[in-house]
Amino acid sequence: MKITINKKDKSRMGEVDFENLGFGTDFSDHMFVMDYDDGEWHDPRIVPFENLSVSPAMMTLHYAQTIFEGLKAYRTVDGDISVFRPHEHARRLNVSAERLCIPEVDTLLFMDALKKLLELDREWVPKKKGDSLYIRPFVFATDEYLGVGISKSYKFMIITSPVSLYYKEGLNPVSLVTSGEYSRACPGGTGYVKAGGNYAASLYPAKLAKDAGYTQVLWLDGLEHRYVEEVGTMNIFFYFNDELVTPPLSGTILGGITRDSVIDLAREWGVTVNVRRITIDEVLERAEKGELKEAFGTGTAAIISPVGKIAHGEKEVIVNDYETGELSHQLYDRLSKIRYGEMEDPYDWCLRL
Ligand code: COI
């Protein structure tokens, strides 16, 4: 399908303070849009970033039949644009689509749309080291209908946003608290996909965590509240003595692409990586015995986010003296160097434009 392009007359770049970017508050000049009706996607187009006009009865607003992705484009040291693992994101979007009865988006079209959008808005990819252009593909149901059912019409869009780090802590440690009452996901639910509703349901427990002075919730399994699953917007890793552990993708955890990359890098460096179930009791006990050297979260937005404190019920442990550990540093550093083109990309993770 041919993508039509309608260029904006005057860029809004001058209105953005690139020296002090936040996360997800500024948007680049263009966006990609495509519609789905009568059983097919049609009219792929790039248009100026603008508001949408939607019916108050649009199904997504009521029943959350919507999915999204998050990936990043980086400005390399030689001025190219490098996009981190876009094919993986296209694939994961379709895993989410299947679970929410949303029609798949053709992966080649996804890639074509992404490339054309980035070529048009390439000046929006920040030049400052550490910053990037966050790319948000999403699909949502557009039928005007108040009955609960599968929409027959959809929009697939891609918007982009120049960003800095997600957590105000940056590469400094964050603090996590478990919830004995609330769950993020249950077996058979939607925990493994990037559905908007997953995030809506996490807001209240996350607010309670914030009110109690913690950065995020460390989610435990929904059945027994014993096994560690993930953090609000990240997968979680524990580094015990010489074993790096992360929970398995058992259906309730999002299959993070940064998670996957970290496993590859750690194995390449000779670290034993075990993808296994891990109880919160094991984490606390081994932390108390001095065996928990580091803990960190991984995610597209958060990158590598060291964990400095973990609270569970009456117990609280400090990890690595609330300092960023060596492995966290090395992983952040290696991922950065690959993404910003300062090092070879042996895994072929980056798409260069
Ligand atoms: C990402 O890391 O891309 C995420 O999905 C986090 C986002 C919800 C801010």
XYZ file of C-alpha atoms and ligand atoms in Angstrom:
362
model
C 0.000 0.000 0.000
C 1.274 3.433 -0.873
C 1.609 5.848 2.001
C 0.539 9.393 1.118
C 2.338 12.295 2.743
C 0.870 15.672 3.632
C 3.671 17.836 5.005
C 3.225 20.480 7.660
C 3.989 24.023 6.421
C 5.968 25.202 9.400
C 7.751 23.023 11.975
C 6.973 23.423 15.690
C 10.511 22.415 16.633
C 11.366 25.937 17.740
C 8.732 25.699 20.496
C 10.444 22.730 22.160
C 13.198 23.084 24.775
C 15.516 20.275 23.653
C 17.892 21.007 26.538
C 15.260 20.088 29.117
C 13.106 17.341 27.688
C 10.668 15.464 29.887
C 8.867 12.285 28.893
C 5.941 12.245 26.476
C 4.995 15.899 26.654
C 6.245 17.222 23.287
C 5.225 15.773 19.943
C 6.910 15.985 16.578
C 5.412 17.575 13.477
C 3.847 14.541 11.814
C 1.927 11.373 12.591
C 1.005 8.232 10.703
C -2.667 7.212 10.405
C -4.420 4.266 8.752
C -8.054 3.155 8.966
C -9.701 -0.242 9.115
C -13.239 -0.820 7.814
C -15.016 -3.586 5.908
C -12.352 -6.110 6.832
C -9.286 -4.240 5.576
C -6.746 -1.600 6.422
C -6.750 1.325 4.002
C -5.591 4.916 3.410
C -2.159 4.813 5.055
C -1.041 8.424 5.368
C 1.358 10.763 7.098
C -0.251 14.037 8.128
C 0.593 16.960 10.427
C 0.238 16.088 14.126
C -3.231 17.283 15.053
C -6.187 16.525 17.308
C -8.670 13.849 16.333
C -12.392 14.285 16.213
C -14.133 11.221 17.662
C -17.658 10.218 18.598
C -18.457 10.245 22.338
C -19.737 6.713 21.683
C -16.404 5.503 20.282
C -15.946 2.025 21.759
C -12.369 2.493 22.949
C -13.483 5.235 25.309
C -15.858 2.827 27.024
C -14.367 -0.649 26.805
C -10.654 -0.070 26.219
C -10.192 -2.137 23.067
C -6.821 -0.539 22.462
C -3.175 -1.641 22.329
C 0.141 0.144 21.957
C 3.883 -0.196 21.559
C 6.813 1.912 22.699
C 10.177 1.997 20.922
C 12.949 4.525 20.480
C 15.058 6.166 17.785
C 18.520 7.478 18.678
C 20.872 9.970 16.994
C 24.121 8.127 16.361
C 27.529 9.721 16.751
C 27.793 9.955 12.958
C 24.421 11.692 12.615
C 22.348 8.694 11.475
C 19.122 7.607 13.090
C 19.149 4.201 14.771
C 15.887 2.515 15.758
C 16.138 -0.207 18.379
C 14.612 -3.574 17.379
C 11.600 -2.239 15.440
C 10.699 -5.653 13.996
C 10.295 -7.027 17.504
C 7.890 -4.237 18.341
C 5.877 -4.836 15.179
C 5.657 -8.509 16.098
C 4.624 -7.776 19.678
C 1.942 -5.342 18.512
C 0.308 -8.224 16.680
C 0.519 -10.492 19.734
C -1.447 -7.816 21.598
C -3.816 -7.415 18.638
C -4.772 -11.084 18.701
C -5.616 -11.031 22.419
C -7.822 -7.955 22.044
C -9.568 -9.074 18.818
C -7.914 -6.245 16.896
C -6.974 -6.857 13.242
C -3.249 -7.424 12.703
C -1.114 -4.720 11.156
C 1.092 -5.950 8.315
C 4.672 -5.923 9.592
C 6.090 -4.605 6.308
C 3.617 -1.748 6.333
C 4.447 -1.029 9.982
C 8.134 -0.784 9.017
C 7.446 1.331 5.961
C 5.277 3.743 7.958
C 7.907 3.995 10.672
C 10.731 4.679 8.222
C 8.801 7.308 6.288
C 7.672 9.074 9.447
C 11.187 9.129 10.861
C 12.682 10.320 7.586
C 10.238 13.222 7.554
C 10.761 14.116 11.231
C 14.413 13.112 11.519
C 15.385 16.533 12.908
C 13.186 15.697 15.915
C 15.533 12.917 17.038
C 17.396 14.666 19.894
C 21.110 15.307 19.517
C 21.836 15.255 23.237
C 23.369 11.989 24.490
C 20.904 10.095 26.650
C 17.856 11.568 24.910
C 15.899 9.885 22.140
C 12.735 10.011 20.081
C 10.075 7.853 21.730
C 7.842 6.212 19.132
C 4.301 5.281 20.086
C 2.402 3.042 17.653
C -1.169 2.279 18.790
C -4.411 0.809 17.531
C -7.874 1.569 18.848
C -11.473 0.601 18.149
C -13.525 3.350 16.511
C -17.065 1.949 16.161
C -19.795 4.149 17.611
C -21.568 1.585 19.728
C -22.357 1.150 23.408
C -22.861 -2.621 23.375
C -19.898 -4.720 24.478
C -18.478 -6.401 21.395
C -15.682 -6.445 18.862
C -15.450 -3.194 16.933
C -15.566 -3.415 13.145
C -13.510 -0.277 12.590
C -10.093 0.804 13.919
C -7.344 3.342 13.571
C -3.644 2.503 13.619
C -1.473 5.501 14.386
C 2.152 6.310 15.134
C 3.105 9.461 16.996
C 6.600 10.388 18.178
C 7.911 12.400 21.092
C 11.443 13.645 21.880
C 12.218 12.425 25.402
C 14.733 12.253 28.178
C 14.728 9.572 30.893
C 11.404 8.219 32.172
C 12.027 8.234 35.926
C 13.215 11.440 37.556
C 15.820 9.241 39.297
C 17.498 8.594 35.894
C 20.175 5.957 36.399
C 19.943 6.446 40.168
C 18.102 3.757 42.131
C 14.320 3.688 42.507
C 12.381 2.264 45.456
C 9.749 -0.455 45.111
C 6.968 -1.755 47.325
C 4.849 -4.868 46.856
C 1.085 -4.861 47.145
C -0.526 -7.550 49.262
C -3.960 -6.583 48.022
C -3.814 -5.603 44.364
C -2.676 -7.534 41.297
C -1.535 -6.356 37.918
C -2.445 -9.544 36.074
C -3.913 -13.008 36.579
C -3.451 -16.238 34.618
C -5.637 -16.086 31.537
C -5.804 -12.294 31.625
C -4.035 -9.698 29.504
C -0.809 -9.295 31.488
C 1.400 -10.445 28.599
C 0.140 -7.831 26.145
C 0.430 -4.068 25.883
C -3.193 -3.212 26.428
C -4.149 0.260 27.627
C -6.420 -1.253 30.278
C -3.477 -2.945 32.037
C -2.018 0.458 32.751
C -5.317 2.001 33.877
C -5.734 -0.793 36.424
C -2.236 -0.193 37.790
C -2.817 3.478 38.586
C -4.504 3.129 41.954
C -1.949 0.743 43.514
C 0.830 2.897 41.996
C -0.703 5.964 43.643
C -0.764 4.156 47.000
C 2.904 3.237 46.508
C 3.784 6.871 45.711
C 1.813 8.145 48.699
C 3.824 5.750 50.863
C 7.072 7.232 49.475
C 8.021 4.587 46.866
C 8.679 5.055 43.168
C 6.663 2.079 41.880
C 4.887 -1.158 42.743
C 6.796 -4.432 42.561
C 3.996 -6.673 41.322
C 3.560 -10.150 42.754
C 1.543 -12.914 41.133
C -2.212 -12.515 41.293
C -2.970 -15.922 42.827
C -0.719 -16.198 45.875
C 1.004 -12.811 46.037
C 4.264 -14.705 46.496
C 6.086 -14.730 43.175
C 7.702 -11.613 41.772
C 6.382 -10.620 38.327
C 7.325 -7.132 37.126
C 7.387 -3.432 37.974
C 4.919 -0.763 36.768
C 6.566 -0.075 33.424
C 9.488 -2.502 33.541
C 10.613 -6.106 33.778
C 12.647 -6.962 36.867
C 16.054 -8.623 37.360
C 17.840 -9.746 40.553
C 21.584 -10.345 40.628
C 22.396 -12.845 43.395
C 26.063 -13.668 43.845
C 26.805 -14.761 40.257
C 23.303 -15.610 39.094
C 21.099 -13.122 37.264
C 17.434 -14.039 37.673
C 14.298 -12.770 35.948
C 10.807 -14.292 36.088
C 9.610 -16.376 33.124
C 7.073 -15.067 30.606
C 4.310 -17.225 31.955
C 1.381 -15.264 30.524
C 1.079 -12.570 33.169
C 4.282 -10.678 32.352
C 5.030 -8.443 29.382
C 7.750 -9.862 27.131
C 10.031 -6.847 27.251
C 12.408 -6.251 24.349
C 14.944 -4.586 26.647
C 14.568 -7.638 28.947
C 15.438 -9.880 26.040
C 18.454 -7.748 25.083
C 19.759 -7.715 28.668
C 19.575 -11.523 28.834
C 21.643 -11.736 25.614
C 24.263 -9.268 26.841
C 24.629 -10.828 30.283
C 25.039 -14.299 28.767
C 27.601 -12.938 26.323
C 29.579 -11.648 29.320
C 29.525 -15.064 30.976
C 26.929 -14.227 33.628
C 24.653 -17.172 34.468
C 21.145 -16.030 33.595
C 18.285 -18.061 34.982
C 14.757 -17.359 33.853
C 12.859 -18.850 36.754
C 10.148 -18.172 39.282
C 11.317 -16.280 42.293
C 9.458 -15.612 45.506
C 9.572 -12.283 47.286
C 10.720 -14.230 50.376
C 13.789 -15.470 48.507
C 14.586 -11.905 47.437
C 14.318 -10.577 50.994
C 16.141 -13.474 52.640
C 19.028 -13.404 50.216
C 19.210 -9.610 50.460
C 19.461 -9.939 54.248
C 22.244 -12.517 53.848
C 24.127 -10.118 51.572
C 23.623 -12.263 48.470
C 21.555 -9.764 46.492
C 24.226 -7.713 44.774
C 21.930 -5.724 42.493
C 18.352 -5.433 41.316
C 17.187 -3.448 38.311
C 14.218 -2.909 36.039
C 14.372 -2.877 32.244
C 12.071 -1.219 29.728
C 12.058 0.903 26.591
C 11.115 4.061 28.446
C 13.078 3.333 31.624
C 16.082 1.605 29.905
C 17.952 0.208 32.964
C 16.590 1.413 36.258
C 18.505 0.239 39.345
C 16.484 -0.677 42.425
C 17.785 0.684 45.742
C 15.051 -0.403 48.123
C 12.407 -3.129 48.234
C 9.594 -3.147 50.790
C 7.214 -6.018 51.436
C 4.806 -5.952 54.380
C 6.798 -5.065 57.469
C 10.133 -5.800 55.821
C 12.359 -3.456 53.879
C 15.746 -4.169 52.331
C 18.311 -1.812 50.869
C 20.044 -3.100 47.762
C 23.727 -2.366 47.103
C 23.761 0.509 49.626
C 21.246 2.337 47.423
C 23.911 2.699 44.754
C 23.793 1.862 41.065
C 25.597 -1.467 40.705
C 28.328 -2.411 38.303
C 26.221 -4.748 36.183
C 23.445 -2.132 35.866
C 26.056 0.399 34.762
C 27.631 -1.992 32.266
C 24.275 -2.920 30.749
C 23.199 0.701 30.448
C 26.517 1.597 28.939
C 26.577 -1.237 26.403
C 22.981 -0.641 25.314
C 23.724 3.078 24.907
C 26.872 2.468 22.904
C 25.089 0.097 20.533
C 22.115 2.438 20.145
C 24.162 5.601 19.635
C 26.432 3.811 17.168
C 29.528 4.058 19.371
C 30.047 0.321 19.176
C 29.448 -2.476 16.784
C 25.941 -3.959 16.837
C 26.703 -7.703 16.788
C 23.075 -8.713 17.273
C 21.802 -6.519 14.434
C 19.418 -4.827 16.833
C 19.461 -1.371 15.271
C 17.828 -0.260 12.068
C 19.887 2.589 10.608
C 18.201 5.400 8.680
C 7.713 1.498 27.427
O 8.722 1.264 28.072
O 7.693 1.724 26.212
C 6.445 1.483 28.077
O 5.554 0.910 27.568
C 6.295 2.309 29.247
C 5.231 3.292 28.970
C 3.944 2.783 29.508
C 5.583 4.638 29.445
